Amino acid sequence: MKRSMRIVIVTTAAALLLGALFAVPPALAGDLVGTVTARGVRSPENVVIYFGNKLSPDELPPPAENPVMDQRKLTFIPHVMCVTVGTTVDFPNNDEVPHNVFSPSPVKKFNLGTYKAGVVKHVTFDKAGLVPLLCTIHPEMSAFILVLETPHWAVTGKDGTYRIGDIPAGSYKVKTWHEKLKPAVEKVDIPETGEVTLDLALRR
Amino acid sequence: MILRGSRLGGLTAVFLLTVLVTLLVQVDASAIPAFARKYETSCTTCHVIYPKLNAYGEGFRNSGYRFIGNDEELVKQEDIPMGADAWKHVFPHGTWPGALPRYVPLAIRGAFGAAYYPDDDVKDSSFQTPWEASLMWGTTLGERISTYGKVNLDGGSLDRAFVRFNSIFGNTLGENSFNVKLGKLEAGIVPYSLTRFIGISVPLVYGINRSEGDFTYGARTRGLEVDGLLGHNFKYTVGMANGSNSFRDDDDNKDIYGRLACKIGGIGLDGYSKALEEGGELPQTNNWTDNSFTIGISAYEGTETLDDMIENDVSRLAVDARLQLGNLDLYGIYIDEEDSNPFGREEGAVFEPWESSVWFAQADYVFLPWVVGYLRYEELEDAIDPREGPLENLERFVPGVVLAIRANIKLTLEAQLYQDDFNGDVYQAMIDLAF
């Protein structure tokens, strides 16, 4: 065998051996899915389902881009948003009229002042809890930001369904929040792979 | 067969004409009163035949004109919010959010009929058109405030008008446990409201003046009332009122009253059904049946000012009961009466208190969803003014039938048969519509 060929074979073998020693095994994680039914409200939309485990801010992966709480046609979009502690949210005014976004919440009290279409403001939420959003000029506008200490959450759509993926296997408490419905707490065991179904019936 | 020249002929003509017009006129009943408009539902959701309420209607009324638990799901005409809900977090640094009804919550009611007096030589028949023409409003103003009122268009007088603050302590003491009503009211001691009786006439116990002044058990009075539900089956009412029909109280005393009632079985007084909530279905299949027994006790203490500023103390103690079994609804009230009677005269006794009693019992029966028959018996002791001396009892039978031509249009035929020699019988027919 030529010397060069021997070098290639040895080098390749060494690389494979090192890779086998240090390769990270795929994460063992499951999904949680389900449907929320709600009594006393028009629709099971905008129910937040989130895990009760708390991670430190250092453990919470930051979002790739700032989430956006938009303002269009005298409406906050989305009506309910979840972010993890430390996230900065953008508040663009894409409407045709000025708005004044503020929150009275002790979790994050702020007032962005009145600003016109095209301007974007930013707020960093560094404490967990509920932050209602209002506009002093248009009292019918409202939205909610739920600042969480877990990356595992979902917000239901109009049909009440939800999916939370890539949850490390283990036992957890799952909690709900809705602006009008009573909160619920359920225990769930997440398997190493596959999905678990948890349907929730909430009432006012 | 119409008998020319006879009294019976006149009445027959009136009855036949009324029935004929009713059958021929094709009325579009899609126009609906205030609550029916808000929920886009038929009158029969809450009424057996209007204005008589079924159990759900009673629950709706006791809850401040809302369906407890799922009102938002049922409303079709959403209110206009006076601020988003989240403004509650801002209070007191912002105004608490309320709501306006999307459409002006008005309804009109009219009743047109005729009466025949077989015992009366002077006026043996009479058109009563209108018997009633009224404008009503009823709505909620957000979650905790409601209002109701009625104005008589024929005469322009205010019948009732009030604002009600519902569930003042929220869920702390239980929904509907403490409500405050302020306005011109029918006192809450009246268990079967005059405004929700199914026939043409109302019981004499409510309609006849039974004191030396103008006190009448069912009269409207200006005042303040607190009521509430304890659990789903107990209701209390306490009130304080002027006690007179005038805008300004004519004495320096306020009348006070109270009632406590308990319902056993059936749907709760707030419309809650344990069978439905826990078992998923109701035992009854018709919305007018509600097998249950209700008993109430009430008391009224008041003062009325007579001529020369003499005061008459009025005391009433009453027991009411109601048995609902299948299609039968049997109910009544017994009222024990005592007045201080300052102008009273008896042989050898001056200013003796005047004591008497009145009672009635009525049975309503649903033959068909649109046909309800009723029979009432009522007895008033001392029917003649106490100042006049010799006393007689007044007894009356009132049979009748209500035919719901549409959910909001009905024909009522009724006879009022007096059992004495000085009150003449009355036969009445009435077309009643609401929209």
CSV table of N, CA and C in Angstrom, one decimal, chain A residues 38-42 102 104 130 132-136 138-144 179-180 203-204, chain B residues 68-79 81-87 89-90 143 171 277:
chain,number,residue,atom,x,y,z
A,38,ALA,N,-64.3,25.8,25.7
A,38,ALA,CA,-64.5,26.9,26.7
A,38,ALA,C,-66.0,27.2,26.8
A,39,ARG,N,-66.4,27.3,28.0
A,39,ARG,CA,-67.8,27.6,28.3
A,39,ARG,C,-67.9,29.1,28.9
A,40,GLY,N,-68.7,29.9,28.2
A,40,GLY,CA,-68.9,31.2,28.7
A,40,GLY,C,-68.3,32.3,27.9
A,41,VAL,N,-67.6,31.9,26.8
A,41,VAL,CA,-67.0,32.8,25.9
A,41,VAL,C,-67.3,32.3,24.5
A,42,ARG,N,-67.2,33.3,23.5
A,42,ARG,CA,-67.7,32.9,22.2
A,42,ARG,C,-66.8,31.9,21.5
A,102,PHE,N,-49.7,51.7,26.4
A,102,PHE,CA,-49.2,51.7,27.7
A,102,PHE,C,-49.6,50.5,28.5
A,104,PRO,N,-50.5,49.2,32.7
A,104,PRO,CA,-50.5,49.6,34.1
A,104,PRO,C,-49.9,48.4,35.0
A,130,LEU,N,-48.1,38.8,33.8
A,130,LEU,CA,-49.1,39.3,32.8
A,130,LEU,C,-49.0,40.7,32.6
A,132,PRO,N,-51.0,43.5,30.5
A,132,PRO,CA,-52.1,44.0,29.7
A,132,PRO,C,-51.6,45.2,28.9
A,133,LEU,N,-52.0,45.3,27.7
A,133,LEU,CA,-51.7,46.5,26.8
A,133,LEU,C,-53.0,47.3,26.5
A,134,LEU,N,-52.9,48.6,26.6
A,134,LEU,CA,-54.0,49.4,26.3
A,134,LEU,C,-53.5,50.6,25.5
A,135,CYS,N,-54.5,51.3,24.9
A,135,CYS,CA,-54.2,52.6,24.2
A,135,CYS,C,-55.0,53.7,24.8
A,136,THR,N,-54.3,54.8,25.2
A,136,THR,CA,-55.1,55.8,25.9
A,136,THR,C,-56.0,56.6,24.9
A,138,HIS,N,-57.5,55.1,22.2
A,138,HIS,CA,-58.6,54.2,21.7
A,138,HIS,C,-58.9,53.2,22.8
A,139,PRO,N,-59.8,53.5,23.8
A,139,PRO,CA,-60.0,52.6,24.9
A,139,PRO,C,-60.5,51.2,24.6
A,140,GLU,N,-61.0,51.0,23.3
A,140,GLU,CA,-61.5,49.7,23.0
A,140,GLU,C,-60.4,48.7,22.6
A,141,MET,N,-59.2,49.3,22.4
A,141,MET,CA,-58.0,48.4,22.0
A,141,MET,C,-57.4,47.8,23.3
A,142,SER,N,-57.1,46.5,23.2
A,142,SER,CA,-56.4,45.8,24.3
A,142,SER,C,-55.7,44.6,23.7
A,143,ALA,N,-54.7,44.2,24.4
A,143,ALA,CA,-53.9,43.0,24.1
A,143,ALA,C,-53.2,42.5,25.4
A,144,PHE,N,-52.7,41.3,25.4
A,144,PHE,CA,-52.0,40.8,26.6
A,144,PHE,C,-50.7,40.2,26.1
A,179,GLU,N,-58.0,35.6,29.4
A,179,GLU,CA,-58.4,36.8,30.0
A,179,GLU,C,-59.8,36.7,30.7
A,180,LYS,N,-60.6,35.7,30.3
A,180,LYS,CA,-61.9,35.7,31.0
A,180,LYS,C,-62.2,34.3,31.7
A,203,ARG,N,-63.9,27.0,32.0
A,203,ARG,CA,-65.2,27.8,32.1
A,203,ARG,C,-64.9,29.1,32.8
A,204,ARG,N,-65.9,29.9,32.7
A,204,ARG,CA,-65.7,31.3,33.1
A,204,ARG,C,-65.9,31.3,34.6
B,68,ILE,N,-76.6,33.3,33.4
B,68,ILE,CA,-75.4,33.1,34.1
B,68,ILE,C,-74.6,31.9,33.5
B,69,GLY,N,-73.3,32.1,33.4
B,69,GLY,CA,-72.4,31.1,32.9
B,69,GLY,C,-72.1,31.1,31.5
B,70,ASN,N,-73.1,31.4,30.6
B,70,ASN,CA,-72.9,31.3,29.2
B,70,ASN,C,-73.5,32.5,28.4
B,71,ASP,N,-73.7,33.6,29.1
B,71,ASP,CA,-74.4,34.7,28.5
B,71,ASP,C,-73.7,35.2,27.2
B,72,GLU,N,-72.4,35.3,27.3
B,72,GLU,CA,-71.6,35.8,26.1
B,72,GLU,C,-71.8,35.0,24.9
B,73,GLU,N,-71.9,33.6,25.1
B,73,GLU,CA,-72.1,32.7,24.0
B,73,GLU,C,-73.4,32.9,23.3
B,74,LEU,N,-74.4,33.3,24.1
B,74,LEU,CA,-75.8,33.4,23.6
B,74,LEU,C,-76.1,34.7,23.0
B,75,VAL,N,-75.4,35.8,23.3
B,75,VAL,CA,-75.7,37.1,22.8
B,75,VAL,C,-75.4,37.2,21.3
B,76,LYS,N,-76.3,37.6,20.5
B,76,LYS,CA,-76.1,37.7,19.1
B,76,LYS,C,-75.8,39.1,18.7
B,77,GLN,N,-76.4,40.1,19.4
B,77,GLN,CA,-76.1,41.5,19.2
B,77,GLN,C,-75.1,42.0,20.3
B,78,GLU,N,-73.8,41.9,19.9
B,78,GLU,CA,-72.9,42.2,21.0
B,78,GLU,C,-73.0,43.7,21.4
B,79,ASP,N,-72.7,43.9,22.7
B,79,ASP,CA,-72.7,45.3,23.2
B,79,ASP,C,-71.5,46.1,22.6
B,81,PRO,N,-68.5,48.1,23.6
B,81,PRO,CA,-67.7,48.2,24.8
B,81,PRO,C,-67.3,49.7,25.0
B,82,MET,N,-67.5,50.1,26.2
B,82,MET,CA,-67.1,51.5,26.6
B,82,MET,C,-65.7,51.3,27.3
B,83,GLY,N,-64.7,50.8,26.5
B,83,GLY,CA,-63.4,50.5,27.0
B,83,GLY,C,-63.2,49.0,27.1
B,84,ALA,N,-62.0,48.6,26.7
B,84,ALA,CA,-61.7,47.2,26.8
B,84,ALA,C,-61.7,46.7,28.2
B,85,ASP,N,-61.9,45.4,28.4
B,85,ASP,CA,-61.9,44.8,29.7
B,85,ASP,C,-60.6,45.1,30.5
B,86,ALA,N,-59.5,45.2,29.8
B,86,ALA,CA,-58.2,45.4,30.5
B,86,ALA,C,-58.2,46.7,31.3
B,87,TRP,N,-59.1,47.6,31.0
B,87,TRP,CA,-59.1,48.9,31.8
B,87,TRP,C,-59.4,48.6,33.2
B,89,HIS,N,-57.7,46.8,35.0
B,89,HIS,CA,-56.4,46.8,35.6
B,89,HIS,C,-55.9,48.2,35.9
B,90,VAL,N,-56.5,49.2,35.2
B,90,VAL,CA,-56.0,50.6,35.3
B,90,VAL,C,-56.7,51.3,36.5
B,143,GLU,N,-71.4,44.3,32.6
B,143,GLU,CA,-71.6,43.0,33.4
B,143,GLU,C,-72.5,43.1,34.6
B,171,ASN,N,-67.9,37.5,42.9
B,171,ASN,CA,-67.9,36.0,43.2
B,171,ASN,C,-67.5,35.8,44.7
B,277,GLU,N,-75.9,20.3,34.5
B,277,GLU,CA,-74.4,20.6,34.6
B,277,GLU,C,-73.7,19.3,34.9
